[in-house]
Amino acid sequence: MSQALAREPAPRAKREIFGTPIFGPESAQKGYALNKMCFSFNSAAARAEFIRDEAAYCARYGLTAAQTEAILKRDLLKLLDQGGNAYYLAKFAGILGLNMQDIGALQTGMSVEQFKAKLLAARDS
Amino acid sequence: MATIIGGLAASHVPAIGGAMAKGLQQDPYWAPFFDGFNAPCRWLEAAKPDAAVVIYNDHGLNFFLDKMPTFAVGAAPEYRNDDEGWGIPVSAPFPGDAKLSWHIIETLVGDEFDPVTCQEMLVDHAFSLPMQLFFRDRAHSIPTVPVVVNTVQHPLPSLRRCFKLGQAIGRAIESYPEDMKVVVIGTGGLSHQLEGERAGFINTAFDRRCMDAMTGDIDGILGIDPHELVELAGSQGVEVMNWVAMRGALLGDVHELHRNYHLPISNTASGIMLLENRPKLARAA
């Protein structure tokens, strides 16, 4: 009995993966308001309201100053750092009229053409 | 008794919906992807399944982080799509088979899986696009059971857990006392990553390993933990969990009838597979 209930060894510390934020407990809490705002962008009325006054909309959802600034500056890496989740941030990107190659280019410091070339090059890997 | 005649898998990126809305199926960029559905579509037209169980992940249409189930099963007579915020057209509703849903739910709970049950549930592009790609004109007439796996927020269920969920779904369908043919569909993947400085990450070697594992060494990938899976497949490439759950549901002898692998579609390496599930041959005494 005692053996069956023996504790599992503590999980090993997870090594970092370059350029890859893990959306887990820390980000889920830190980014809750930010992601909740992005979730609201499923509604066309909400998107229109956001566009009318972005800062006021951020305030209504209780975003921190850092999160609000990152939204206003379209700083995607900062938004990730502030707990943003890719699936929800994609709805924000939709408002900006950006597709996933635009988003990829912005985050990797490439031009959109360079980013597309990078995707194509993966064929030969 | 119900029988599972096969399993299908396909990627589900929203851009596919945009391409369909614009009629770009034969555009040079998209044709190698859309043409990959011809063989599975022909097989489905001949096999005429009576229901489809669709294993996918929600991208923030039905579920938000306020209540995030690890596993959820739809139990509704109808499933609607809705505005997802990124500009792809809202699709027509899909019929549900609530009776089959409840049988699956009862069997899963009896089997020590405890899914959230949803009598109202919006289905997003990860459900609607593969249904339309595989079933074409019949997409909105074939009864469905949606099964949602959390790929959004860590901790994610392990690949082994997803495989076992699939096995339990397989046992549930095979114990359903209606004479009907069922297909199981897993959607998402293959390797891709949308966010961070590693955005655009694709791993063709790992994708091929996953596709080969569907009829080969499945156990060889089940030990990959979720963190390692992010590293190998990319943050959203983890959606291959849905493929693994689909594969788990195929309890017979599994044969690959078709595969298509093409990249990129949007930022994603696309995989399409058709697996036939044949009854296990009785062993000679």
Coordinates of C-alpha atoms in Angstrom, one line a residue:
Chain A
M1 CA 0.0 0.0 0.0
S2 CA 2.6 2.5 1.0
Q3 CA 4.6 1.6 -2.0
A4 CA 1.6 2.0 -4.3
L5 CA 1.1 5.5 -2.9
A6 CA 4.8 6.4 -3.0
R7 CA 5.2 9.8 -4.5
E8 CA 6.4 10.2 -8.1
P9 CA 9.8 11.8 -8.3
A10 CA 9.6 15.6 -8.7
P11 CA 9.4 16.6 -12.3
R12 CA 12.7 17.5 -13.8
A13 CA 13.2 21.2 -14.4
K14 CA 12.1 21.9 -18.0
R15 CA 14.8 23.2 -20.3
E16 CA 14.0 26.3 -22.2
I17 CA 13.2 26.0 -25.9
F18 CA 14.6 29.0 -27.9
G19 CA 12.0 31.5 -28.8
T20 CA 9.1 29.4 -27.5
P21 CA 7.0 30.6 -24.6
I22 CA 5.2 27.8 -22.9
F23 CA 1.6 28.9 -22.0
G24 CA 1.3 27.3 -18.6
P25 CA 0.1 28.3 -15.1
E26 CA 2.3 31.4 -14.9
S27 CA 1.2 32.9 -18.3
A28 CA -2.4 31.8 -17.8
Q29 CA -2.6 33.9 -14.7
K30 CA -0.5 36.8 -15.8
G31 CA -2.3 37.1 -19.2
Y32 CA -5.8 36.3 -18.1
A33 CA -7.2 39.8 -18.6
L34 CA -5.3 40.3 -21.9
N35 CA -6.5 36.9 -23.2
K36 CA -10.1 37.6 -22.1
M37 CA -10.1 40.8 -24.0
C38 CA -8.8 39.0 -27.1
F39 CA -11.5 36.3 -26.6
S40 CA -14.1 39.1 -26.8
F41 CA -12.9 39.9 -30.3
N42 CA -15.0 36.9 -31.5
S43 CA -17.7 39.5 -31.6
A44 CA -17.8 42.0 -34.5
A45 CA -19.4 44.6 -32.2
A46 CA -16.5 44.2 -29.7
R47 CA -14.0 44.6 -32.5
A48 CA -15.6 47.8 -33.6
E49 CA -15.7 49.1 -30.1
F50 CA -12.0 48.3 -29.6
I51 CA -11.1 50.2 -32.8
R52 CA -13.1 53.2 -31.6
D53 CA -11.0 53.6 -28.4
E54 CA -8.3 51.0 -27.9
A55 CA -7.0 52.3 -24.6
A56 CA -10.5 52.6 -23.1
Y57 CA -11.2 49.0 -24.2
C58 CA -8.0 47.7 -22.6
A59 CA -8.9 49.6 -19.4
R60 CA -12.4 48.0 -19.3
Y61 CA -10.8 44.6 -19.4
G62 CA -8.3 45.6 -16.6
L63 CA -5.1 45.2 -18.6
T64 CA -2.0 46.3 -16.9
A65 CA -0.1 49.4 -18.2
A66 CA 2.5 47.1 -19.8
Q67 CA -0.1 45.0 -21.5
T68 CA -2.0 48.1 -22.7
E69 CA 1.2 49.6 -24.1
A70 CA 2.1 46.4 -25.9
I71 CA -1.4 46.3 -27.5
L72 CA -1.2 50.0 -28.6
K73 CA 2.3 49.4 -30.0
R74 CA 1.4 46.0 -31.6
D75 CA 4.4 44.5 -29.8
L76 CA 3.7 40.8 -30.2
L77 CA 6.8 39.6 -28.4
K78 CA 5.9 41.8 -25.5
L79 CA 2.3 40.6 -25.5
L80 CA 3.6 37.0 -25.3
D81 CA 5.9 38.0 -22.4
Q82 CA 2.9 39.6 -20.7
G83 CA 1.0 36.2 -20.8
G84 CA -0.7 36.5 -24.1
N85 CA -1.7 33.2 -25.7
A86 CA -1.1 32.6 -29.4
Y87 CA -4.6 31.4 -30.1
Y88 CA -6.2 34.5 -28.5
L89 CA -3.6 36.9 -29.8
A90 CA -4.4 35.7 -33.3
K91 CA -7.9 37.3 -32.9
F92 CA -6.1 40.6 -32.2
A93 CA -4.0 40.1 -35.3
G94 CA -7.2 39.5 -37.2
I95 CA -8.3 43.0 -36.2
L96 CA -5.1 44.5 -37.5
G97 CA -5.6 42.7 -40.8
L98 CA -2.4 40.7 -40.3
N99 CA -2.0 37.1 -41.5
M100 CA 0.2 34.5 -39.9
Q101 CA 3.1 35.3 -42.2
D102 CA 2.9 39.0 -41.2
I103 CA 2.9 37.9 -37.6
G104 CA 5.8 35.5 -38.1
A105 CA 7.8 38.2 -39.8
L106 CA 7.1 40.7 -37.0
Q107 CA 8.3 38.3 -34.3
T108 CA 11.4 37.0 -36.0
G109 CA 12.7 40.4 -37.3
M110 CA 12.4 39.2 -40.9
S111 CA 10.6 40.8 -43.9
V112 CA 7.4 38.9 -44.8
E113 CA 9.2 37.7 -48.0
Q114 CA 12.1 36.4 -45.9
F115 CA 9.7 34.6 -43.6
K116 CA 7.8 33.0 -46.5
A117 CA 11.2 31.8 -47.9
K118 CA 12.0 30.3 -44.5
L119 CA 8.8 28.3 -44.6
L120 CA 9.5 27.1 -48.1
A121 CA 13.0 26.2 -47.2
A122 CA 11.7 23.7 -44.6
R123 CA 10.7 21.5 -47.5
D124 CA 14.3 20.6 -48.0
S125 CA 15.0 19.8 -44.4
Chain B
M1 CA -23.0 -3.4 -33.2
A2 CA -21.4 -0.3 -34.5
T3 CA -18.1 -0.7 -36.4
I4 CA -15.2 1.7 -36.9
I5 CA -14.3 1.4 -40.5
G6 CA -11.5 3.9 -40.5
G7 CA -9.6 6.9 -39.3
L8 CA -8.8 10.2 -41.0
A9 CA -6.5 13.0 -40.1
A10 CA -6.0 16.5 -41.6
S11 CA -4.5 19.8 -40.7
H12 CA -7.0 22.6 -39.9
V13 CA -5.4 26.1 -40.2
P14 CA -8.0 28.9 -40.6
A15 CA -6.4 30.0 -43.9
I16 CA -7.9 26.9 -45.5
G17 CA -11.3 28.4 -44.8
G18 CA -10.2 31.7 -46.5
A19 CA -8.9 29.8 -49.5
M20 CA -12.2 27.8 -49.8
A21 CA -14.3 31.0 -49.5
K22 CA -12.2 32.6 -52.4
G23 CA -12.4 29.4 -54.5
L24 CA -8.6 29.0 -54.5
Q25 CA -8.6 25.2 -54.4
Q26 CA -6.8 24.9 -57.8
D27 CA -4.5 27.9 -57.2
P28 CA -0.9 26.7 -57.5
Y29 CA -0.2 27.5 -53.8
W30 CA -3.2 25.5 -52.6
A31 CA -3.7 22.7 -55.1
P32 CA -1.1 20.3 -53.6
F33 CA -3.1 20.6 -50.4
F34 CA -6.7 20.4 -51.6
D35 CA -5.8 17.6 -54.1
G36 CA -4.7 15.5 -51.2
F37 CA -8.4 15.1 -50.2
N38 CA -9.5 13.4 -53.5
A39 CA -8.6 9.9 -52.5
P40 CA -10.1 10.0 -48.9
C41 CA -13.2 11.7 -50.4
R42 CA -13.6 8.9 -52.9
W43 CA -13.1 6.3 -50.2
L44 CA -15.7 8.0 -47.9
E45 CA -18.2 8.2 -50.8
A46 CA -17.9 4.4 -51.3
A47 CA -17.7 3.4 -47.6
K48 CA -20.7 5.6 -46.6
P49 CA -20.1 6.0 -42.9
D50 CA -23.2 6.8 -40.8
A51 CA -21.4 9.0 -38.2
A52 CA -18.1 10.8 -37.6
V53 CA -16.4 11.3 -34.3
V54 CA -14.2 14.3 -34.7
I55 CA -11.3 14.8 -32.2
Y56 CA -9.9 18.4 -32.3
N57 CA -8.9 21.4 -30.2
D58 CA -10.9 24.5 -29.7
H59 CA -9.1 27.8 -30.4
G60 CA -11.1 30.1 -28.2
L61 CA -14.5 29.9 -29.8
N62 CA -16.4 27.7 -27.3
F63 CA -13.9 27.5 -24.4
F64 CA -12.1 30.3 -22.7
L65 CA -9.4 30.0 -20.0
D66 CA -12.1 30.6 -17.3
K67 CA -13.1 26.9 -17.7
M68 CA -10.7 24.9 -19.7
P69 CA -11.4 21.2 -19.9
T70 CA -8.7 18.7 -20.7
F71 CA -11.2 16.6 -22.5
A72 CA -14.8 17.5 -23.5
V73 CA -17.4 15.6 -25.5
G74 CA -20.3 17.2 -27.3
A75 CA -23.8 15.8 -26.6
A76 CA -26.0 18.0 -28.7
P77 CA -28.4 17.4 -31.6
E78 CA -26.7 20.2 -33.5
Y79 CA -23.4 22.1 -33.5
R80 CA -23.1 25.7 -34.7
N81 CA -20.0 27.5 -35.9
D82 CA -19.7 31.2 -35.2
D83 CA -17.5 34.3 -35.8
E84 CA -14.0 33.3 -34.7
G85 CA -12.5 36.8 -35.1
W86 CA -10.1 36.2 -38.0
G87 CA -12.4 36.7 -40.9
I88 CA -13.2 33.3 -42.2
P89 CA -16.9 32.8 -43.1
V90 CA -19.2 31.2 -40.6
S91 CA -20.2 27.7 -41.7
A92 CA -23.6 26.1 -41.7
P93 CA -24.5 24.0 -38.6
F94 CA -23.5 20.3 -38.3
P95 CA -25.9 17.6 -37.1
G96 CA -25.0 15.8 -33.9
D97 CA -25.8 12.2 -32.8
A98 CA -26.6 12.9 -29.2
K99 CA -27.5 9.2 -28.5
L100 CA -24.1 8.1 -29.6
S101 CA -22.5 11.0 -27.7
W102 CA -24.1 9.9 -24.4
H103 CA -23.1 6.3 -25.0
I104 CA -19.5 7.4 -25.5
I105 CA -19.7 9.6 -22.4
E106 CA -21.1 6.8 -20.3
T107 CA -18.5 4.4 -21.5
L108 CA -15.6 6.9 -21.0
V109 CA -16.6 7.6 -17.4
G110 CA -17.0 3.9 -16.8
D111 CA -13.5 3.6 -18.2
E112 CA -12.1 6.2 -15.8
F113 CA -12.0 9.1 -18.2
D114 CA -14.0 12.1 -17.0
P115 CA -14.8 14.4 -19.8
V116 CA -16.8 17.6 -19.6
T117 CA -20.2 17.0 -21.3
C118 CA -21.6 19.8 -23.5
Q119 CA -25.2 20.0 -24.6
E120 CA -24.4 23.3 -26.2
M121 CA -21.2 23.7 -28.0
L122 CA -19.9 25.9 -30.7
V123 CA -17.5 24.1 -33.1
D124 CA -14.6 26.1 -34.6
H125 CA -12.6 25.7 -37.8
A126 CA -10.7 22.8 -36.4
F127 CA -14.0 20.8 -36.6
S128 CA -15.8 22.5 -39.5
L129 CA -12.9 22.6 -42.1
P130 CA -11.9 18.9 -41.9
M131 CA -15.6 17.9 -42.1
Q132 CA -16.0 20.0 -45.2
L133 CA -12.7 18.8 -46.7
F134 CA -13.5 15.1 -46.2
F135 CA -17.2 15.0 -46.8
R136 CA -17.8 17.9 -49.2
D137 CA -21.5 18.0 -50.1
R138 CA -22.4 15.6 -47.2
A139 CA -20.4 17.7 -44.6
H140 CA -23.6 19.1 -43.1
S141 CA -25.7 16.0 -43.2
I142 CA -23.6 13.3 -41.5
P143 CA -24.2 13.0 -37.8
T144 CA -21.2 13.9 -35.6
V145 CA -19.8 13.6 -32.1
P146 CA -17.2 16.4 -31.4
V147 CA -14.4 15.5 -28.9
V148 CA -12.2 18.4 -27.7
V149 CA -8.7 18.0 -26.4
N150 CA -6.9 20.9 -24.6
T151 CA -3.9 21.9 -26.7
V152 CA -4.1 25.5 -25.5
Q153 CA -2.9 25.7 -21.9
H154 CA -0.3 23.6 -20.2
P155 CA -0.4 21.1 -18.5
L156 CA -1.5 19.3 -21.6
P157 CA -2.5 15.7 -21.5
S158 CA 0.4 13.4 -22.6
L159 CA 0.4 11.6 -26.0
R160 CA -0.1 8.3 -24.1
R161 CA -3.1 9.7 -22.3
C162 CA -4.6 10.9 -25.6
F163 CA -4.0 7.4 -27.1
K164 CA -5.7 5.8 -24.2
L165 CA -8.6 8.2 -24.6
G166 CA -8.8 7.1 -28.2
Q167 CA -8.8 3.5 -27.2
A168 CA -11.7 4.1 -24.8
I169 CA -13.6 5.9 -27.5
G170 CA -13.0 3.0 -29.8
R171 CA -14.3 0.5 -27.2
A172 CA -17.3 2.8 -26.7
I173 CA -18.2 2.9 -30.4
E174 CA -17.7 -0.9 -30.8
S175 CA -20.1 -1.5 -27.9
Y176 CA -22.8 0.7 -29.3
P177 CA -25.8 -1.5 -30.1
E178 CA -26.7 0.1 -33.4
D179 CA -25.7 -1.4 -36.7
M180 CA -23.8 1.5 -38.1
K181 CA -20.4 2.5 -39.6
V182 CA -18.4 5.1 -37.9
V183 CA -15.2 7.0 -38.9
V184 CA -12.9 8.8 -36.4
I185 CA -11.2 12.0 -37.5
G186 CA -8.3 13.7 -35.7
T187 CA -7.5 17.2 -36.8
G188 CA -4.6 19.7 -36.5
G189 CA -0.9 19.7 -36.9
L190 CA 1.5 18.8 -38.2
S191 CA 4.5 20.8 -37.1
H192 CA 4.0 24.5 -36.8
Q193 CA 4.6 27.4 -34.4
L194 CA 2.9 30.7 -34.6
E195 CA 4.5 32.6 -31.7
G196 CA 7.9 33.8 -30.5
E197 CA 11.2 34.2 -32.1
R198 CA 10.9 30.5 -33.3
A199 CA 7.7 31.3 -35.2
G200 CA 7.7 29.5 -38.5
F201 CA 9.4 26.4 -37.0
I202 CA 8.7 23.2 -39.1
N203 CA 10.2 19.7 -38.5
T204 CA 9.6 17.5 -41.5
A205 CA 11.5 14.6 -40.0
F206 CA 9.3 14.5 -36.9
D207 CA 6.1 14.9 -39.1
R208 CA 7.1 11.8 -41.1
R209 CA 7.9 9.9 -38.0
C210 CA 4.3 10.7 -36.7
M211 CA 2.7 9.7 -40.0
D212 CA 4.7 6.5 -40.1
A213 CA 3.8 5.8 -36.5
M214 CA 0.1 5.6 -37.4
T215 CA 0.7 2.2 -38.8
G216 CA 4.1 1.4 -37.3
D217 CA 5.8 2.2 -34.1
I218 CA 3.0 4.2 -32.3
D219 CA 4.5 3.3 -29.0
G220 CA 7.7 5.0 -30.0
I221 CA 6.0 8.4 -30.0
L222 CA 3.7 7.9 -27.0
G223 CA 6.6 8.4 -24.5
I224 CA 7.3 11.9 -25.8
D225 CA 6.2 14.3 -23.0
P226 CA 4.3 17.5 -23.8
H227 CA 7.3 19.8 -23.3
E228 CA 9.4 17.7 -25.6
L229 CA 6.5 17.6 -28.1
V230 CA 6.6 21.4 -28.2
E231 CA 10.3 21.3 -29.0
L232 CA 9.9 18.7 -31.7
A233 CA 6.6 19.8 -33.3
G234 CA 6.3 23.5 -32.4
S235 CA 3.9 25.1 -30.0
Q236 CA 0.8 24.4 -32.1
G237 CA 2.3 21.2 -33.6
V238 CA 1.3 19.6 -30.4
E239 CA -2.1 19.2 -32.1
V240 CA -0.8 15.9 -33.3
M241 CA -2.3 14.8 -30.0
N242 CA -5.6 14.7 -31.8
W243 CA -4.1 12.3 -34.4
V244 CA -2.8 10.1 -31.7
A245 CA -6.2 9.9 -30.0
M246 CA -7.8 9.1 -33.4
R247 CA -5.3 6.3 -33.9
G248 CA -6.1 5.0 -30.5
A249 CA -9.7 4.5 -31.5
L250 CA -8.7 2.1 -34.3
L251 CA -8.7 -1.2 -32.4
G252 CA -8.4 -3.5 -35.4
D253 CA -5.7 -4.1 -37.9
V254 CA -4.8 -0.6 -39.3
H255 CA -3.8 -0.1 -42.9
E256 CA -2.6 3.1 -44.5
L257 CA -4.6 3.8 -47.7
H258 CA -3.5 7.3 -48.4
R259 CA -1.2 10.1 -47.2
N260 CA -0.4 13.6 -48.4
Y261 CA 2.3 15.7 -46.9
H262 CA 2.7 19.3 -48.2
L263 CA 4.2 22.5 -46.9
P264 CA 3.7 25.2 -46.2
I265 CA 0.0 26.0 -45.9
S266 CA 0.1 29.3 -44.0
N267 CA 2.8 28.6 -41.4
T268 CA 2.0 24.9 -41.2
A269 CA 3.2 21.6 -42.5
S270 CA 0.0 19.9 -43.7
G271 CA -0.6 16.2 -43.3
I272 CA -3.6 14.2 -44.5
M273 CA -4.1 10.5 -43.8
L274 CA -6.6 7.8 -44.4
L275 CA -6.4 4.7 -42.3
E276 CA -8.6 1.6 -42.8
N277 CA -9.5 -0.3 -39.6
R278 CA -10.0 -3.9 -40.5
P279 CA -11.4 -6.5 -38.0
K280 CA -8.5 -8.3 -36.3
L281 CA -8.0 -11.7 -37.8
A282 CA -8.7 -14.5 -35.4
R283 CA -5.4 -16.1 -34.3
A284 CA -5.0 -19.7 -35.4
A285 CA -5.5 -22.0 -32.4

